Coordinates of C-alpha atoms in Angstrom, one line a residue:
X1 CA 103.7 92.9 31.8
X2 CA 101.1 90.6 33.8
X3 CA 102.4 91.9 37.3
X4 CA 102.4 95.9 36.4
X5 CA 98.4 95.4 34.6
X6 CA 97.1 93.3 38.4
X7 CA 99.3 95.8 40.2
X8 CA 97.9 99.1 38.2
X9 CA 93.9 97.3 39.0
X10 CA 94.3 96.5 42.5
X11 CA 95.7 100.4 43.1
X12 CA 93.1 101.7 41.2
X13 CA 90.9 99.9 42.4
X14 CA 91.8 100.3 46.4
X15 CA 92.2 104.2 45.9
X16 CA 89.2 104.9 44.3
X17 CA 87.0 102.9 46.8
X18 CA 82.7 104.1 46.1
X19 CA 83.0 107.6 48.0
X20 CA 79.7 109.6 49.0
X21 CA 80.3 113.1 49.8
X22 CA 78.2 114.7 52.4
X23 CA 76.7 118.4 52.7
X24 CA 79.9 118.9 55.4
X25 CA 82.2 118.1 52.7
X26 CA 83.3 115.1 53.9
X27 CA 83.4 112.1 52.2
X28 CA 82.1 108.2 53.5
X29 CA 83.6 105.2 51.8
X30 CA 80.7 103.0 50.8
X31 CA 79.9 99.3 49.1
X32 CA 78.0 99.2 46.1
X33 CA 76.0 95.7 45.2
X34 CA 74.7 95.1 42.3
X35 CA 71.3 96.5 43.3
X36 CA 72.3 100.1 44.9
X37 CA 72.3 103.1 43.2
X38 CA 76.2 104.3 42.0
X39 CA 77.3 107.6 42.1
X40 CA 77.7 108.2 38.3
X41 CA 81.6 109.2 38.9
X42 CA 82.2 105.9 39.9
X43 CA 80.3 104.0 38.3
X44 CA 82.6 106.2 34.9
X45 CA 86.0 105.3 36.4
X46 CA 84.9 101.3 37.0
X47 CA 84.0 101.4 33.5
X48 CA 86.8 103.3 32.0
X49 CA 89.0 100.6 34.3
X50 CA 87.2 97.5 33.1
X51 CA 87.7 98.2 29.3
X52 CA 91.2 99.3 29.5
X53 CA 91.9 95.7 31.4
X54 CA 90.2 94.2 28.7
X55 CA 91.6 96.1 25.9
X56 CA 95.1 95.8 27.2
X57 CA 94.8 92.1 27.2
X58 CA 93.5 91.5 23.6
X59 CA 96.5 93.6 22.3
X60 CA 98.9 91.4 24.6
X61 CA 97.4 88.0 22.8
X62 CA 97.3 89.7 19.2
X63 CA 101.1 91.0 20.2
X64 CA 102.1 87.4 21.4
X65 CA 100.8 85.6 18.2
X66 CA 102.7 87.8 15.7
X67 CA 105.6 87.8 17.8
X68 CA 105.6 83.6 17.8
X69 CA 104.4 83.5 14.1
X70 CA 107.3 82.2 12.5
X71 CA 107.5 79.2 15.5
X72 CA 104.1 78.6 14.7
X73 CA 104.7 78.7 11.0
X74 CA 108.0 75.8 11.5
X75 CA 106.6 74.1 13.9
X76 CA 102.2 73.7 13.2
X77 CA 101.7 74.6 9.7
X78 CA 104.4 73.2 8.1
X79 CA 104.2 69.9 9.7
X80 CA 102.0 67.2 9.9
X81 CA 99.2 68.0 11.9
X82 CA 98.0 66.0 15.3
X83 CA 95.2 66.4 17.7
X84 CA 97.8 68.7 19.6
X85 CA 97.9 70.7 16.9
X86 CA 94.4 71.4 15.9
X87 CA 93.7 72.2 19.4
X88 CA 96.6 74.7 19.7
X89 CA 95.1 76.5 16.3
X90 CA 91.3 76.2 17.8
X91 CA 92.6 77.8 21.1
X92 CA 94.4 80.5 19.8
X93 CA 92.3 81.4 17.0
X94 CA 89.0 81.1 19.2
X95 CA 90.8 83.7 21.5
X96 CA 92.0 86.4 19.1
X97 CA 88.8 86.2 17.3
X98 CA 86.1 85.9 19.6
X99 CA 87.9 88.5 22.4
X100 CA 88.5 90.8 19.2
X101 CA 84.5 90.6 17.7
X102 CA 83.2 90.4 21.6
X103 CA 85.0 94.0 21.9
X104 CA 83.7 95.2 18.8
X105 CA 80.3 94.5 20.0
X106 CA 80.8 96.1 23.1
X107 CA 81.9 99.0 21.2
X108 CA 79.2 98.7 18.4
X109 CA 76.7 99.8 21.7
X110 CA 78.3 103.5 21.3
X111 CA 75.9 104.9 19.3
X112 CA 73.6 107.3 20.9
X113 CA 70.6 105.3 21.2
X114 CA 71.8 101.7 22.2
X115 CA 74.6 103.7 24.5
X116 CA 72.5 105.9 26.3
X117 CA 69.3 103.1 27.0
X118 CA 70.4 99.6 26.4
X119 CA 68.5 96.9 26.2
X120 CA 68.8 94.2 29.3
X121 CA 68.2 91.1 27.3
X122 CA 70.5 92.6 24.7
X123 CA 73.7 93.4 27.3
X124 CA 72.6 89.9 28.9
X125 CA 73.2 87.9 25.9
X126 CA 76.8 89.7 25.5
X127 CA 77.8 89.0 29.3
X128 CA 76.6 85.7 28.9
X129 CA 78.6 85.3 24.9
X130 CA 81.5 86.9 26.4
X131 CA 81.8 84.2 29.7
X132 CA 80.8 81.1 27.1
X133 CA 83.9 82.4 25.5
X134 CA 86.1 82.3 28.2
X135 CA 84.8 79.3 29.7
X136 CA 85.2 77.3 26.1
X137 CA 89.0 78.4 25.7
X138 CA 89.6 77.1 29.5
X139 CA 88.3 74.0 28.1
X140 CA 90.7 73.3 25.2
X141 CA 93.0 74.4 27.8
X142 CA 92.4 71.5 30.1
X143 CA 92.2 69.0 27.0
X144 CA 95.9 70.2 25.8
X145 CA 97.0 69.4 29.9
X146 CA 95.5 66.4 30.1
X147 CA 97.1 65.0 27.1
X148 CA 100.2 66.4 28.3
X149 CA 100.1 64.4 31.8
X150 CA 98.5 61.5 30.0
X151 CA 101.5 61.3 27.3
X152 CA 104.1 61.8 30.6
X153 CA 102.4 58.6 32.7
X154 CA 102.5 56.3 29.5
X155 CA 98.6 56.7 28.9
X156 CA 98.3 55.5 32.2
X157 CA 94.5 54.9 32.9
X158 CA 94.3 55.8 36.6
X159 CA 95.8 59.4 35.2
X160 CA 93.1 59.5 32.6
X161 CA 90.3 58.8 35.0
X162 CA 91.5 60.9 37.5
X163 CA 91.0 64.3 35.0
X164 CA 88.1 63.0 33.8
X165 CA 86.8 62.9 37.1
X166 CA 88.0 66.4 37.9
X167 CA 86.1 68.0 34.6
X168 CA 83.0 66.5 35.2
X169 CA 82.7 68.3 38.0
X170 CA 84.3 71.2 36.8
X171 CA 81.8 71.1 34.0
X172 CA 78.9 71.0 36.4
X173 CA 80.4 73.8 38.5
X174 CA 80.1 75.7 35.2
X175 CA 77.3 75.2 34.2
X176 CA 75.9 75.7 37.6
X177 CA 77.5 79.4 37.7
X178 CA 76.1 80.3 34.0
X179 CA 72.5 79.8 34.8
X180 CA 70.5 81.7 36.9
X181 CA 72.9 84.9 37.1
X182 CA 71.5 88.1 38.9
X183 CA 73.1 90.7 37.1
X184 CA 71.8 93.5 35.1
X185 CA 73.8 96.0 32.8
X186 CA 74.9 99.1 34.0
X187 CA 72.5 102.1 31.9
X188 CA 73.5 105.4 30.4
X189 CA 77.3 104.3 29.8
X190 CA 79.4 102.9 26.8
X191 CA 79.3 99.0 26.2
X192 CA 77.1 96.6 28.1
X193 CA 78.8 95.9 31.4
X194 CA 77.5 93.9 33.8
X195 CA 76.5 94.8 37.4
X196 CA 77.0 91.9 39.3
X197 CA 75.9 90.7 43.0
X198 CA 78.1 89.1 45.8
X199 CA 76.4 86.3 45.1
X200 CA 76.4 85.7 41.6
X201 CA 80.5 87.1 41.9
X202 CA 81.0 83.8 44.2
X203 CA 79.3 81.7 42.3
X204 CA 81.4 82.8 38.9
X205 CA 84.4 82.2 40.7
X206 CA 84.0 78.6 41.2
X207 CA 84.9 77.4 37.4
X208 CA 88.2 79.5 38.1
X209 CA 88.7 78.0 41.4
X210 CA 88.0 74.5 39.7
X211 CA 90.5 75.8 36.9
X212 CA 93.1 76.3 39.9
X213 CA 92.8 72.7 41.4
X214 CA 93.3 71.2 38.0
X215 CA 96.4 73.2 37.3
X216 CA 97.9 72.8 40.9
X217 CA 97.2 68.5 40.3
X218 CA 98.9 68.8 37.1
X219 CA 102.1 70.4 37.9
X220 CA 102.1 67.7 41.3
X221 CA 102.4 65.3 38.8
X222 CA 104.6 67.0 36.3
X223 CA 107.2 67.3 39.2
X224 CA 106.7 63.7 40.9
X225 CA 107.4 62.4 37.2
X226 CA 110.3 64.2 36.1
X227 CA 112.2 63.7 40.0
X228 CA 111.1 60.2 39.8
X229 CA 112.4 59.0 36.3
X230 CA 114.9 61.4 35.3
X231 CA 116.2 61.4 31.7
X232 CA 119.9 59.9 30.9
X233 CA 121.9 61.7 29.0
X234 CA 121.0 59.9 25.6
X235 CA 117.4 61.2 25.8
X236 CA 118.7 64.6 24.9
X237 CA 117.5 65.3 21.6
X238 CA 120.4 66.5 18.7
X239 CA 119.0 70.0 19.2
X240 CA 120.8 69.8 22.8
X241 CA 117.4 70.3 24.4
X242 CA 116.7 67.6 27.2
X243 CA 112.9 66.7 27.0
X244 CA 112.2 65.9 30.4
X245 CA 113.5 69.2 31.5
X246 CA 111.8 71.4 29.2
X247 CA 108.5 69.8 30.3
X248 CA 109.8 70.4 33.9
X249 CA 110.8 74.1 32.5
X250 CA 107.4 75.0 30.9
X251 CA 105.0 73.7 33.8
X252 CA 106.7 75.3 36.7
X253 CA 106.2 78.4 34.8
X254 CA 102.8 77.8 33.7
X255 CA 101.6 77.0 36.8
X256 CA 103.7 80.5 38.6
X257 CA 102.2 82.4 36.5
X258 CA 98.9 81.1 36.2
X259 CA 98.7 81.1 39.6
X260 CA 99.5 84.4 40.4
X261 CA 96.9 86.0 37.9
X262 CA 94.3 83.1 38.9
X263 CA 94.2 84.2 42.3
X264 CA 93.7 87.7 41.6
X265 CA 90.9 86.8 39.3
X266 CA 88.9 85.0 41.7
X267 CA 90.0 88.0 44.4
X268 CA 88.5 90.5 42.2
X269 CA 84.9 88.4 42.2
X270 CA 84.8 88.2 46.0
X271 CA 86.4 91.6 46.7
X272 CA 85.8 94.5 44.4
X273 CA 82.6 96.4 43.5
X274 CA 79.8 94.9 41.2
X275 CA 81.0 96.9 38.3
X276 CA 84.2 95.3 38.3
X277 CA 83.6 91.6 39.5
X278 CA 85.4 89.7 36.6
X279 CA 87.0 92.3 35.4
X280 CA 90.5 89.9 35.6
X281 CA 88.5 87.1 33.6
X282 CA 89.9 88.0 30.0
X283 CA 93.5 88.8 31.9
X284 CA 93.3 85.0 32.9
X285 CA 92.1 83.1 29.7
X286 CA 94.7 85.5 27.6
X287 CA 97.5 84.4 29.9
X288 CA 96.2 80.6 29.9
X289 CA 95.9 80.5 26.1
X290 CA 99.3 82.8 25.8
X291 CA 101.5 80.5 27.7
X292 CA 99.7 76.6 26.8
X293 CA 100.6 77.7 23.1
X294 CA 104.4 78.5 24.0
X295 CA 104.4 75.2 25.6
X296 CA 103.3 73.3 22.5
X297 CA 105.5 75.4 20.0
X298 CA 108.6 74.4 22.5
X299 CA 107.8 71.0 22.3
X300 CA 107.1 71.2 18.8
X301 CA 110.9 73.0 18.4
X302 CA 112.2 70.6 20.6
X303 CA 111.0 67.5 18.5
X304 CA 111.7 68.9 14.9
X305 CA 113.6 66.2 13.0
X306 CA 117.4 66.5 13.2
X307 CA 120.0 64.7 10.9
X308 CA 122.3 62.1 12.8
X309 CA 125.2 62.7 14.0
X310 CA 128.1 61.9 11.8
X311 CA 131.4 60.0 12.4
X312 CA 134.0 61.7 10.3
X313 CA 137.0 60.4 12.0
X314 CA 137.9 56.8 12.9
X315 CA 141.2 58.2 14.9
X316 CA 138.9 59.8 17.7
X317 CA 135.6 58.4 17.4
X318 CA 134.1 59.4 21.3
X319 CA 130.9 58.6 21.9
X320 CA 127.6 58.7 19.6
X321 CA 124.2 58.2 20.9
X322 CA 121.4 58.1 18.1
X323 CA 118.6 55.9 18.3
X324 CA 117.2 53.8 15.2
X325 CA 114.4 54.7 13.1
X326 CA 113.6 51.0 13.2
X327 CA 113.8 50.0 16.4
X328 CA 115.0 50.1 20.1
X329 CA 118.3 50.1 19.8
X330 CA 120.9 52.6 20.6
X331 CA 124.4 53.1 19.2
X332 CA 126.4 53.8 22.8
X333 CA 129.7 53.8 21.5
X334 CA 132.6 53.2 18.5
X335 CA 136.5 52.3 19.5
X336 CA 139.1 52.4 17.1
X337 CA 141.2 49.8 18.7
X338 CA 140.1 47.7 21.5
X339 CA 141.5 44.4 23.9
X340 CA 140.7 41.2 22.6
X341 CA 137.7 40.2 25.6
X342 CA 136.0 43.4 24.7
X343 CA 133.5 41.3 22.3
X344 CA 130.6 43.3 20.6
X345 CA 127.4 42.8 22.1
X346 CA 125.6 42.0 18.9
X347 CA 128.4 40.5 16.5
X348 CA 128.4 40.8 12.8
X349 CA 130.1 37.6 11.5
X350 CA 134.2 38.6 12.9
X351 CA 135.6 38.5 15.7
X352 CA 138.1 41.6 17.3
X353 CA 141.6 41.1 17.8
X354 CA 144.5 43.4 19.6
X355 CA 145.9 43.3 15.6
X356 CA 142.5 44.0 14.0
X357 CA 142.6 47.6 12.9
X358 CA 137.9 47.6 12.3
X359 CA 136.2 49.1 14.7
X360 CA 134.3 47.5 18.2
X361 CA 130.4 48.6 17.3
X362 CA 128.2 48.6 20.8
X363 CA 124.8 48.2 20.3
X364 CA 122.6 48.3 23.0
X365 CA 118.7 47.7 23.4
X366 CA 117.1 50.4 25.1
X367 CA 113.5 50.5 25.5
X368 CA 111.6 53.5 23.9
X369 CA 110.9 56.5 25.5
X370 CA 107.7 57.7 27.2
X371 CA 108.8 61.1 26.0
X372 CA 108.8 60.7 22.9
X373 CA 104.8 61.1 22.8
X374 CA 104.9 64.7 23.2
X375 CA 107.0 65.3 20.2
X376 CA 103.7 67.2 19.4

């Protein structure tokens, strides 16, 4: 869905390149910066393009919430909730309602009057609403991430430091790219959207640049973690979902993704015309919020409680792995029948014999999972 909405605004985009048509008949392919006059045909299709982009992508996130309701009903509301979980409601929530009332004021600028001569201050205050937005759901975003990695490394504090390094200066780079902007709203068309220069384009591209280093270092450490310490088959949880590879699963595919549409983003601020610098923004921070939530609601899934295992036989026991509620240890095995020098490792006042027909209990003392953290 992602692929054919970039594809459908980069061919749009490169066939309908700012033509000028001279007395001859013959037409010249122009730029247009924010400060040059645009041929009103243009300057109808870049608008027409940039709301369907962000139209498109609102219905995607409203689409995506009602289609995960029911996870999100098991596996947030009905259960206990953690910091985890009030960030996943503040992100999503923040996203469907502020994208939804940020296009209804755009809209709300149809009637003749505010359409036809709006006021700069006015569109400057929405652009500037509309990129807060954007730039606040990229931060819970980061949080849920970083409390991902953090949870995967043990609360190690070099990993915590590290991020927090990385979003100071991400937050400076933000701030630096809200303030001071030199762009001015396009007059005598529907909505309030922004001209911007090739300046002020480069310069808004540098939170999503820093937003692209942060999610290239985490899935560098997703992957040296999972190769390094790989699961054994006991971590699997009684759903028959193996944690380490689901957080393996869900970051590669994060990270493909948000790559892919990242890059485009910040392409469209360096590359296309003023009108529709920024255009991808909303595509980005609808996929970001879109796919972070599905990683929390598989975690969640993956973590609901389970009943034990139960031995119903003593003729074929096999093997049971369940670990206890109380502690660190780990039932490995149960034996019907066993030799005599095959002595339990924790005994419980008897001794086995070849004649004794009570079972050979292993226990086992297995230290506790760093995994078990983001049962979210």
């Amino acid at each position: 869905m992602w692929t054919a909405l970039a594809a459908i605004f980069l061919w749009r985009w490169l066939s309908h390149t700012s033509e000028t048509t001279l007395c001859n008949g013959s037409t010249v392919r122009r730029r247009t910066d924010a400060h040059m006059e645009i041929d009103s045909s243009i300057a109808a299709r870049d608008v027409r393009l940039h709301t369907y982009v962000q139209l498109i992508s609102v219905l995607v996130l409203c689409y995506d919430a009602v289609l995960t309701m029911p996870d999100e009903i098991s596996g947030i509301w009905s259960r206990k909730k953690t910091l985890i979980s009030w960030l996943y409601l503040i992100n999503r929530y923040l996203a469907i309602l502020g994208n939804v009332g940020f296009l209804a004021l755009v809209f709300k600028t149809l009637s003749p009057g505010a359409a036809n001569s709006p006021r700069t201050q006015e569109c400057g205050l929405v652009g500037l609403l509309g990129q807060m937005l954007l730039f606040a759901n990229q931060f819970l975003i980061c949080l849920i991430l970083l409390i991902r990695i953090y949870a995967i490394y043990a609360r190690d504090v070099r990993i915590l430091g590290l991020f927090l390094g990385l979003g100071v200066i991400s937050a400076a780079v933000t701030a630096f790219s809200l303030v001071n902007q030199k762009s001015k709203p396009l007059v005598g068309y529907p909505g309030c959207i922004l001209q911007h220069t090739t300046a002020n384009g480069i310069r808004l591209a540098a939170p999503w640049e820093c937003m692209f280093v942060w999610d290239a270092l985490v899935m560098v450490l997703t992957i040296r973690k999972t190769l390094k310490s790989r699961l054994p088959s006991h971590a699997r949880r009684t759903s028959g979902t193996n944690i380490a590879s689901l957080v393996f699963r869900d970051g590669a595919m994060y990270f493909a993704a948000m790559t892919f549409v990242n890059i485009l983003n910040i392409l469209a601020f360096y590359l296309t015309p003023p009108l529709l610098k920024g255009s991808l923004s909303t595509v980005t921070s609808v996929m970001g919020v879109t796919l972070v939530s599905r990683v929390v609601l598989n975690l969640r899934e993956a973590s609901a409680p389970i009943a034990p295992p139960q031995q119903s036989s003593w003729s074929d026991p096999g093997v049971v792995s369940h670990t206890n509620s109380r502690g660190n240890f780990q039932l490995q095995s149960i034996d019907a029948r066993g030799p005599v020098d095959r002595s339990p490792v924790i005994s419980y006042g008897w001794q086995a014999t070849a004649d004794d027909p009570l079972p050979i209990i292993h226990i086992t003392h297995t230290p506790r999972l760093s995994y078990k953290s983001l049962a979210v």
